[in-house]
CSV table of C-alpha atoms in Angstrom, one decimal:
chain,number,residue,atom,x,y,z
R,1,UNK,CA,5.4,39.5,-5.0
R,2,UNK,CA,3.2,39.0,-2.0
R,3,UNK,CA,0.4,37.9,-4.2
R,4,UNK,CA,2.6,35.1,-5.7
R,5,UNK,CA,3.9,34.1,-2.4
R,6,UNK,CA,0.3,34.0,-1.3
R,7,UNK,CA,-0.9,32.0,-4.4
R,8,UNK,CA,2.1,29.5,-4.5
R,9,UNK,CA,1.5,28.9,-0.7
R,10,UNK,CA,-2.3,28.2,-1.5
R,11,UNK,CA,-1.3,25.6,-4.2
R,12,UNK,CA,1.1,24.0,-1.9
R,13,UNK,CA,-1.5,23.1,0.9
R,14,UNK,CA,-4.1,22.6,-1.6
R,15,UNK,CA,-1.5,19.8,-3.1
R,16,UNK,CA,-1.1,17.7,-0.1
R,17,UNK,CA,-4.2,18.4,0.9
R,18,UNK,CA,-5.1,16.1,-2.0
R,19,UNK,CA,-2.3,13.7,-1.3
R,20,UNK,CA,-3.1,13.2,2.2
R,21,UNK,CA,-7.0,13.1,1.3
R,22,UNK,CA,-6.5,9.6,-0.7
R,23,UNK,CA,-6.6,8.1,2.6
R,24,UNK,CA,-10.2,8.3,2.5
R,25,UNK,CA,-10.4,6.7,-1.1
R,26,UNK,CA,-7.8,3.9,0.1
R,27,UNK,CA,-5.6,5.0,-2.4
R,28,UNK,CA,-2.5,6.9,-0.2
R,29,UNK,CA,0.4,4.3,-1.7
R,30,UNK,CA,3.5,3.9,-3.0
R,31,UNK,CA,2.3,5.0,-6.6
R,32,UNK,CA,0.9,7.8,-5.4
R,33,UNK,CA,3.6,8.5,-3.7
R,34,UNK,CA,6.1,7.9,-6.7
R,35,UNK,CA,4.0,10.3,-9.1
R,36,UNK,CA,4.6,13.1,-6.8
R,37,UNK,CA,7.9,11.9,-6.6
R,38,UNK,CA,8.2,12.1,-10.5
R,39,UNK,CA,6.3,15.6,-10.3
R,40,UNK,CA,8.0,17.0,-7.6
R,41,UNK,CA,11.6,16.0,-9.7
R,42,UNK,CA,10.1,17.9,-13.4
R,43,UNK,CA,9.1,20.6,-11.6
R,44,UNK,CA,12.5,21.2,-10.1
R,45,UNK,CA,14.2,20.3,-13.1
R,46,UNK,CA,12.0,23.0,-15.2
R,47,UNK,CA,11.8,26.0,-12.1
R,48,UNK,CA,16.0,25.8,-11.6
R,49,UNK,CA,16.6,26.0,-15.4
R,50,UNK,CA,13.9,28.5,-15.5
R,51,UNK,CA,15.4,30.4,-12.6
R,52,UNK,CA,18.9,29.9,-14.0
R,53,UNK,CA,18.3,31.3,-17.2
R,54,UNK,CA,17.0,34.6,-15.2
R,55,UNK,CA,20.1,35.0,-13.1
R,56,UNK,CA,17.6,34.5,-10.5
R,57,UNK,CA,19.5,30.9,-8.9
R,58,UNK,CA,21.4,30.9,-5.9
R,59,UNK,CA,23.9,27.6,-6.0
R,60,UNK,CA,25.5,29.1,-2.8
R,61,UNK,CA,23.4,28.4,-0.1
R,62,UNK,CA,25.1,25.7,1.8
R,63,UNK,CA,28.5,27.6,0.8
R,64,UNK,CA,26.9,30.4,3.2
R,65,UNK,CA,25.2,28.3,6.1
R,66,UNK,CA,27.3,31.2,8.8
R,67,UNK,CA,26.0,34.0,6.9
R,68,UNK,CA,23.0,35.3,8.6
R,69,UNK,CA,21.3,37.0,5.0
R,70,UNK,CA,21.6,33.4,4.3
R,71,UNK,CA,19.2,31.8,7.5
R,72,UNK,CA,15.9,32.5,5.7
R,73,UNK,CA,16.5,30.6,2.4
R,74,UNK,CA,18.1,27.9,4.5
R,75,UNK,CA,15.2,27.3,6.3
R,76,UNK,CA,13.4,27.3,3.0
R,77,UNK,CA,15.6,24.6,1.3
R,78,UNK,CA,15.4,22.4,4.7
R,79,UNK,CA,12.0,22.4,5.1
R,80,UNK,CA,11.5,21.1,1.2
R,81,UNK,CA,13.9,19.2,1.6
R,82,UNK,CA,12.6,17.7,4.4
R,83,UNK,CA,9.4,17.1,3.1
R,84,UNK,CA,11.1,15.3,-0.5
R,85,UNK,CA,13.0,13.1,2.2
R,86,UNK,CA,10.0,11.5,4.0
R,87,UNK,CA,7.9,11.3,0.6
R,88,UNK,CA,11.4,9.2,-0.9
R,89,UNK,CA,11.8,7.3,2.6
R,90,UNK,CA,7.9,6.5,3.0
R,91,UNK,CA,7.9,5.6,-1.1
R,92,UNK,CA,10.8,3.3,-1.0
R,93,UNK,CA,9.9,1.7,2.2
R,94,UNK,CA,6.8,0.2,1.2
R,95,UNK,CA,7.1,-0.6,-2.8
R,96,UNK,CA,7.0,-3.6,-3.3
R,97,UNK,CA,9.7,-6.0,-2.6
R,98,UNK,CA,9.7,-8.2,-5.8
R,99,UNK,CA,12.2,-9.0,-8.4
R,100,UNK,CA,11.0,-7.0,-11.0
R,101,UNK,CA,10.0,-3.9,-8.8
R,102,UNK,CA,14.4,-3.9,-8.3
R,103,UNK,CA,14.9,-1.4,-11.4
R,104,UNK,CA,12.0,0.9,-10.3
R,105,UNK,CA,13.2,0.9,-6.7
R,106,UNK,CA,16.4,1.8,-8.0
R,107,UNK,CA,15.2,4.6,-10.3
R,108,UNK,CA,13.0,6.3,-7.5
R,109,UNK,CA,16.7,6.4,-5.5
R,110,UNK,CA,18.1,8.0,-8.2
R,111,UNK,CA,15.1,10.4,-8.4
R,112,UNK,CA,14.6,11.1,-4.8
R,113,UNK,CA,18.1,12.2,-4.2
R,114,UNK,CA,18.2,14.9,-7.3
R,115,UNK,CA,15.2,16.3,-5.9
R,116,UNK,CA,16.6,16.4,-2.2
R,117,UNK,CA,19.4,18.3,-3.6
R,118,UNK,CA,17.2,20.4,-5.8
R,119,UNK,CA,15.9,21.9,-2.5
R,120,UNK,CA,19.2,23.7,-1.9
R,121,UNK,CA,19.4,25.5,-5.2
R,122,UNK,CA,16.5,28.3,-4.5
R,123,UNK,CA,15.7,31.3,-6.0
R,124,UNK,CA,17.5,34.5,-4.4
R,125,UNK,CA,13.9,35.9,-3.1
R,126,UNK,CA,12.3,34.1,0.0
R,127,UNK,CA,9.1,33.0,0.2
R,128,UNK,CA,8.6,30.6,3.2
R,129,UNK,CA,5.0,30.1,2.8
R,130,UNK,CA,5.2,26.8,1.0
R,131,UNK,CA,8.4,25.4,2.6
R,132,UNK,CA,6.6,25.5,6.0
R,133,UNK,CA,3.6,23.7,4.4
R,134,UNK,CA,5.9,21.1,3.3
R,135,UNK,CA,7.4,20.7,6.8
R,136,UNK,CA,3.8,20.4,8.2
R,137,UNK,CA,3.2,17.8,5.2
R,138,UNK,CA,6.8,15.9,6.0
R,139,UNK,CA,5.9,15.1,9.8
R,140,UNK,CA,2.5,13.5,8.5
R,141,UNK,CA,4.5,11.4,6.2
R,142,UNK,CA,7.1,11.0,9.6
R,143,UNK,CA,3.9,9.8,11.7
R,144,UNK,CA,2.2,7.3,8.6
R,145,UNK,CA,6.0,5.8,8.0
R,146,UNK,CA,6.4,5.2,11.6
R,147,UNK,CA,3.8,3.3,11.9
R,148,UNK,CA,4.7,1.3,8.8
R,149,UNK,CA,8.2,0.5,10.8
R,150,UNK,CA,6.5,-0.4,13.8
R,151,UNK,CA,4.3,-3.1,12.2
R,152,UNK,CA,5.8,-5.8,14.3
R,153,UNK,CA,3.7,-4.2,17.2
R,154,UNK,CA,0.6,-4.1,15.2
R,155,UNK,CA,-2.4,-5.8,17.0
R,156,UNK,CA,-0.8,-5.9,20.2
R,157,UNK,CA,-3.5,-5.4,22.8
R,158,UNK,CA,-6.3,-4.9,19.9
R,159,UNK,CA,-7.5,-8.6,19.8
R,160,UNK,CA,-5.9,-12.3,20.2
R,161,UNK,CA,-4.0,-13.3,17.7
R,162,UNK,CA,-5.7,-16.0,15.8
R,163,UNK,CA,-3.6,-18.5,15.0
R,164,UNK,CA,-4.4,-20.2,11.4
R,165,UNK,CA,-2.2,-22.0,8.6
R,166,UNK,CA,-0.9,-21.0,5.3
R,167,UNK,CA,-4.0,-21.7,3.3
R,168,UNK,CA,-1.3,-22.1,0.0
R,169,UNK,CA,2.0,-23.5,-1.1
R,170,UNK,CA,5.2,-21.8,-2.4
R,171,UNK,CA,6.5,-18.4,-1.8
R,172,UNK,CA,4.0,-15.7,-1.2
R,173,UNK,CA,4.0,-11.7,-0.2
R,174,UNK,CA,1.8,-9.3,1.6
R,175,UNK,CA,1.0,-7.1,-1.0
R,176,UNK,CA,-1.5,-5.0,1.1
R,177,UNK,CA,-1.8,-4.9,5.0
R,178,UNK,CA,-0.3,-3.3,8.1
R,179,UNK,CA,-1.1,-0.4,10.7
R,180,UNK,CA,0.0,2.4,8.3
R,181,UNK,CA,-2.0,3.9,5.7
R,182,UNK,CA,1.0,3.7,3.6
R,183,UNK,CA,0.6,-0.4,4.0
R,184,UNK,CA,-2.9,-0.9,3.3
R,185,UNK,CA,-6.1,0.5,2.2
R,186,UNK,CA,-8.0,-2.0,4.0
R,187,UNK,CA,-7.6,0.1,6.8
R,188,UNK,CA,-10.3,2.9,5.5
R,189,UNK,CA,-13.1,-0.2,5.9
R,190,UNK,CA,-14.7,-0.4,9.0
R,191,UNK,CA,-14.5,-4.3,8.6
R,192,UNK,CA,-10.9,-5.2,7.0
R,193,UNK,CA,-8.4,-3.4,9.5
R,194,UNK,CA,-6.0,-6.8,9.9
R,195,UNK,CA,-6.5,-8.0,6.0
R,196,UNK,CA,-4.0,-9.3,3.9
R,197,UNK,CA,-4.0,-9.6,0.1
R,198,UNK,CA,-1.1,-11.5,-1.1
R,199,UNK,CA,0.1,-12.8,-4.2
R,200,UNK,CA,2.4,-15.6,-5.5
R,201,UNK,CA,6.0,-15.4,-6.0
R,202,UNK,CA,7.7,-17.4,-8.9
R,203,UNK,CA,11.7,-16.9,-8.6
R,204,UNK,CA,10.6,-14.0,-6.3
R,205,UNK,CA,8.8,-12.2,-9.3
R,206,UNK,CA,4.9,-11.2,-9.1
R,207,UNK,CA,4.5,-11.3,-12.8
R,208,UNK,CA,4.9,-14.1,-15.3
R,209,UNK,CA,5.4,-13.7,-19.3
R,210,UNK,CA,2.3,-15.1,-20.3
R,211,UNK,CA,-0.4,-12.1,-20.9
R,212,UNK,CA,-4.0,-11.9,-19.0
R,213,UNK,CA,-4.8,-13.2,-15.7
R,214,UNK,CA,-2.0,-15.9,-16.5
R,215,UNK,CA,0.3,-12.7,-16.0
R,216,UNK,CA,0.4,-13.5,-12.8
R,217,UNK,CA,1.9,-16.3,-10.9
R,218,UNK,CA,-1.2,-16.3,-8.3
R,219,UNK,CA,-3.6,-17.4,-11.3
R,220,UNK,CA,-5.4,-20.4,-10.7
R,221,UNK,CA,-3.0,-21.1,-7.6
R,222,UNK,CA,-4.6,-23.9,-5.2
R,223,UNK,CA,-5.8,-23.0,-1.9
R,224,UNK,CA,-6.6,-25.3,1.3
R,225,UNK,CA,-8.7,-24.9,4.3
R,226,UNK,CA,-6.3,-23.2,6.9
R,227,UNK,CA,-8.0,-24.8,10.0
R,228,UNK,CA,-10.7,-27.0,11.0
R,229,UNK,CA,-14.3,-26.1,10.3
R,230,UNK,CA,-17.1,-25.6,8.9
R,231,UNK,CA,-18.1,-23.7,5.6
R,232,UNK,CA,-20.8,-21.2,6.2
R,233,UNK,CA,-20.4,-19.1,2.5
R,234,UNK,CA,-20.0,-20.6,-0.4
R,235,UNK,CA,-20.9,-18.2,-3.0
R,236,UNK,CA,-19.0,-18.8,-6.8
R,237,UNK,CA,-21.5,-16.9,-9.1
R,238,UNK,CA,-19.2,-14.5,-10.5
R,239,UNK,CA,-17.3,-14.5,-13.6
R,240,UNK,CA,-13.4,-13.6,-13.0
R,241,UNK,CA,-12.3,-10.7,-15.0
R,242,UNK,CA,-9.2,-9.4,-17.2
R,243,UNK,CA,-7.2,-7.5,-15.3
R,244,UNK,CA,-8.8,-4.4,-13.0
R,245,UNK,CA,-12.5,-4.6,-11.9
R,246,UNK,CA,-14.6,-1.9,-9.9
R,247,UNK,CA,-18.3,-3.4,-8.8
R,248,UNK,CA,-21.1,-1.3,-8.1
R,249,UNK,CA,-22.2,-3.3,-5.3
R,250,UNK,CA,-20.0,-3.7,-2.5
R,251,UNK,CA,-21.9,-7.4,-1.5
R,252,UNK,CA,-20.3,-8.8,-5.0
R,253,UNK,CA,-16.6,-6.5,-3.4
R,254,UNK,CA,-15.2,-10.1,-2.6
R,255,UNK,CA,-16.3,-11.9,-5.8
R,256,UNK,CA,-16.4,-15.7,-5.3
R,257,UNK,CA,-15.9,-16.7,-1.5
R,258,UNK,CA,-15.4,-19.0,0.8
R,259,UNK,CA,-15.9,-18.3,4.6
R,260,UNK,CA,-15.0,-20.7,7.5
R,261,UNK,CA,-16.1,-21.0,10.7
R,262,UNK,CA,-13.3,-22.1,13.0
R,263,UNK,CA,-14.0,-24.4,16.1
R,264,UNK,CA,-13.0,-20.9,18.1
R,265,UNK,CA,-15.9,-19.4,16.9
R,266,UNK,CA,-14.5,-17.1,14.8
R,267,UNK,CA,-14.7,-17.0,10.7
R,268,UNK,CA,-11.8,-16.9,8.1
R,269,UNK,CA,-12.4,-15.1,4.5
R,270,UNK,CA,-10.7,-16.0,1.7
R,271,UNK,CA,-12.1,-14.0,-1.3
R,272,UNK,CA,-11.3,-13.5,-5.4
R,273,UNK,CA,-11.8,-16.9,-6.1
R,274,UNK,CA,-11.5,-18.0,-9.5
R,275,UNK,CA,-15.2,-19.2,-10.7
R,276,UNK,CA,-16.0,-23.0,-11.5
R,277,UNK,CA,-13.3,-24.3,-9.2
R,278,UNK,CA,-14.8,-24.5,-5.1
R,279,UNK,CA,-15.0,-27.5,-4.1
R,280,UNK,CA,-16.8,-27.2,-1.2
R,281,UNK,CA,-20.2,-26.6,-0.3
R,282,UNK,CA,-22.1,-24.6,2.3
R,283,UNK,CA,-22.9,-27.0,5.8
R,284,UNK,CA,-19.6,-28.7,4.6
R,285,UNK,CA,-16.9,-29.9,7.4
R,286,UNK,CA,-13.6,-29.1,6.2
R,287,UNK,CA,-9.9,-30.0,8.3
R,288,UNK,CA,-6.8,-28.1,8.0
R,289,UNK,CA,-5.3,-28.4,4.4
R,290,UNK,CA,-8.6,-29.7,2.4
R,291,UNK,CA,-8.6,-28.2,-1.3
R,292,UNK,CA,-10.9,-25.8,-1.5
R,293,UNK,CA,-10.8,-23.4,-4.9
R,294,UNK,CA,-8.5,-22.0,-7.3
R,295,UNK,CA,-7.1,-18.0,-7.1
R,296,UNK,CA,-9.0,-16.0,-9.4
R,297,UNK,CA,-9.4,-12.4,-10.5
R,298,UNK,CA,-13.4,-12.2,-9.3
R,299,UNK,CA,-14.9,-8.9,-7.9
R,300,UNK,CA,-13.1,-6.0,-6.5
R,301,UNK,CA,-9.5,-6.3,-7.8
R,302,UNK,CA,-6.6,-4.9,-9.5
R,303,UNK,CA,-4.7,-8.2,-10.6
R,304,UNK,CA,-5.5,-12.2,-9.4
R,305,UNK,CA,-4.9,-12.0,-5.8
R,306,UNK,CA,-5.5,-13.7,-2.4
R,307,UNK,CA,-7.7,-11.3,0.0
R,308,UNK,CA,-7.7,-13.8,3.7
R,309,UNK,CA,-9.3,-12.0,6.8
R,310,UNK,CA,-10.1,-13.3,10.1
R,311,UNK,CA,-13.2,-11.9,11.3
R,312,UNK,CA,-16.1,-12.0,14.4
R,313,UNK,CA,-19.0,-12.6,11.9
R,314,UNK,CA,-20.1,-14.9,8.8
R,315,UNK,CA,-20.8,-12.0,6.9
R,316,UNK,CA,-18.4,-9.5,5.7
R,317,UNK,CA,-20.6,-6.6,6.0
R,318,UNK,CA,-22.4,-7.5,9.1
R,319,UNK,CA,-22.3,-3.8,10.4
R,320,UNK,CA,-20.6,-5.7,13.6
R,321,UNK,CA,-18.0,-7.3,11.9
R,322,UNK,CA,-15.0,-6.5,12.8
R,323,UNK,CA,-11.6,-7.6,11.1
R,324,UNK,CA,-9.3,-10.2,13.9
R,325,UNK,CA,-5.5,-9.7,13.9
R,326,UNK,CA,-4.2,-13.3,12.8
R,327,UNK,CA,-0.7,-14.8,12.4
R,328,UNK,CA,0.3,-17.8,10.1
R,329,UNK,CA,1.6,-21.0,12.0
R,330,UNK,CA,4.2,-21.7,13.3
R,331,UNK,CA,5.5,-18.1,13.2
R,332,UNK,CA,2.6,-16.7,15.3
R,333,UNK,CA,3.5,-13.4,14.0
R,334,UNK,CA,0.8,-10.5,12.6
R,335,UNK,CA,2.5,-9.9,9.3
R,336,UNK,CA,2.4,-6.5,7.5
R,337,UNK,CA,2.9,-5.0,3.7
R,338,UNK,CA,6.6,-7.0,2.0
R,339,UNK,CA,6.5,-9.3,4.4
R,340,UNK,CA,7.0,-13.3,3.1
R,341,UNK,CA,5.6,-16.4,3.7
R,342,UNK,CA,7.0,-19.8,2.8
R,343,UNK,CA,9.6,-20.7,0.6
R,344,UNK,CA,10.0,-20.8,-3.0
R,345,UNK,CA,8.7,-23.8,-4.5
R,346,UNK,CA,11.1,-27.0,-5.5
């Protein structure tokens, strides 16, 4: 029994060990955390049948909270259930917040609570070896969803706030951005901490029904110069592709870009422009709300986004560039992961 205690314990820590690691990678999310969400919920489902079908379940627990033979599986159940609480609360508070992510956000309620109470059905033997890893692994999640809840004090004595307008029209939602982990994975790049990616809403959905790049509402959207300037990259030599694209080369990670420097000195990025459609050059003199490309699907993307940055250099891997904390006028506030800007389109 001590050996499986040890082993189970092992496989615990080795488990969020994993989790936690995709910080590095840029991929600690809201999928990520909704698969061990799912896992977590099959697991309990199989283990409690399993244990039930060997006499081996106690459904009493909470019916015994006085009895002292009844503290050390207590402390068990609450540290698991701890630990399914934050990943649930840290899942659900950063999916995204779009009409058709309503059904899945309500599913993921659904599955987070079953497997919340799953942690007070326990076996009638003890093992606290992997309940206090999950306590441990629960006040990480605490820390990384605090800081998502926070956001409206992210960049606060980090920078200026550079002030810039919407460079689009219509509705539109941070899909990626923010001073938690959780929010963005610009945050494992040396030069992206205060990027955005956002995409275009249509009736508050992200997706359309047509199929391909078109799937999306942000396809082909215009964009305009968000303040006065002058164009100092203009680079539109990539091909857009279907759907997800990984480069090899992290100076083609933008795809086709345009990069502005402001009056102020400093430069704004926007990047996964769709090929063929700039419409400016390099040297150019641009004024708040000149066209200047189409959204595309070019470089390092997922789907046909906007990626905007405000940075200190021209060049997005200058090894002293540094990322700018910027705010959309007239709000002038830094905006984070399912936040909104402008309205729906008439």
């Amino acid at each position: 029994m001590k050996a499986y205690a040890i082993v189970t314990t092992l496989l615990t820590l080795l488990g969020l060990v994993g989790l936690f690691s995709l910080r590095v990678l840029g991929l600690y999310s809201h999928q990520a955390l909704a698969v061990v969400l799912l896992l977590g919920f099959v697991w309990a489902v199989a283990n409690r049948s399993w244990l039930a079908w060997k006499g081996r379940l106690d459904t009493g627990l909470l019916r015994g909270l006085g009895s002292r033979d009844k503290r050390p599986q207590l402390l068990g159940a609450a540290g698991r259930a701890s630990f399914w609480a934050m990943t649930a609360a840290a899942c659900l508070a950063v999916f995204p917040r779009s009409a058709e992510m309503t059904p899945l956000i309500a599913g993921l309620v659904v599955v987070s609570v079953l497997r919340v109470a799953a942690s007070f059905l326990v076996s009638r033997r003890t093992n606290p070896g992997p309940a206090l890893v999950m306590a441990a692994g629960a006040l990480v999640l605490a820390f990384d969803l605090g800081r998502a809840v926070l956001g409206g004090r992210f960049g606060k004595g980090a920078a200026a706030v550079v002030q810039i307008a919407p460079p689009f029209d219509g509705e539109w939602l941070v899909l990626q951005g923010g001073p938690s982990p959780l929010q963005s994975h610009h945050l494992v790049a040396y030069n992206q901490q205060f990027a955005l990616d956002l995409v275009r809403l249509g009736d508050g959905a992200i997706f359309t029904d047509e199929t391909g790049n078109a799937g999306v509402h942000s396809w082909e959207q215009p964009l305009q110069s968000p303040a006065d300037g002058t164009v100092v990259v203009a680079r539109d030599g990539m091909e857009d592709s279907e759907g997800v694209n990984l480069v090899s080369d992290r100076a083609d990670a933008a795809g086709n870009v345009i990069v502005i420097e402001l009056d102020s000195g400093h430069f704004v990025v926007l990047a996964h422009l769709r090929h063929g459609t700039l419409q400016v050059s390099e040297g150019d003199r641009v004024r708040k709300g000149d066209p200047l490309a189409l959204v595309g699907n070019s470089g390092n993307t997922t789907m046909s986004h906007l990626h905007l940055q405000v940075q200190t250099h021209s060049d997005l891997w200058d090894p002293d560039n540094r990322s700018l904390p910027f705010a959309f006028e007239p709000e002038g506030r830094v905006l984070a992961r399912n936040d909104r800007v402008g309205g729906p389109a008439r």
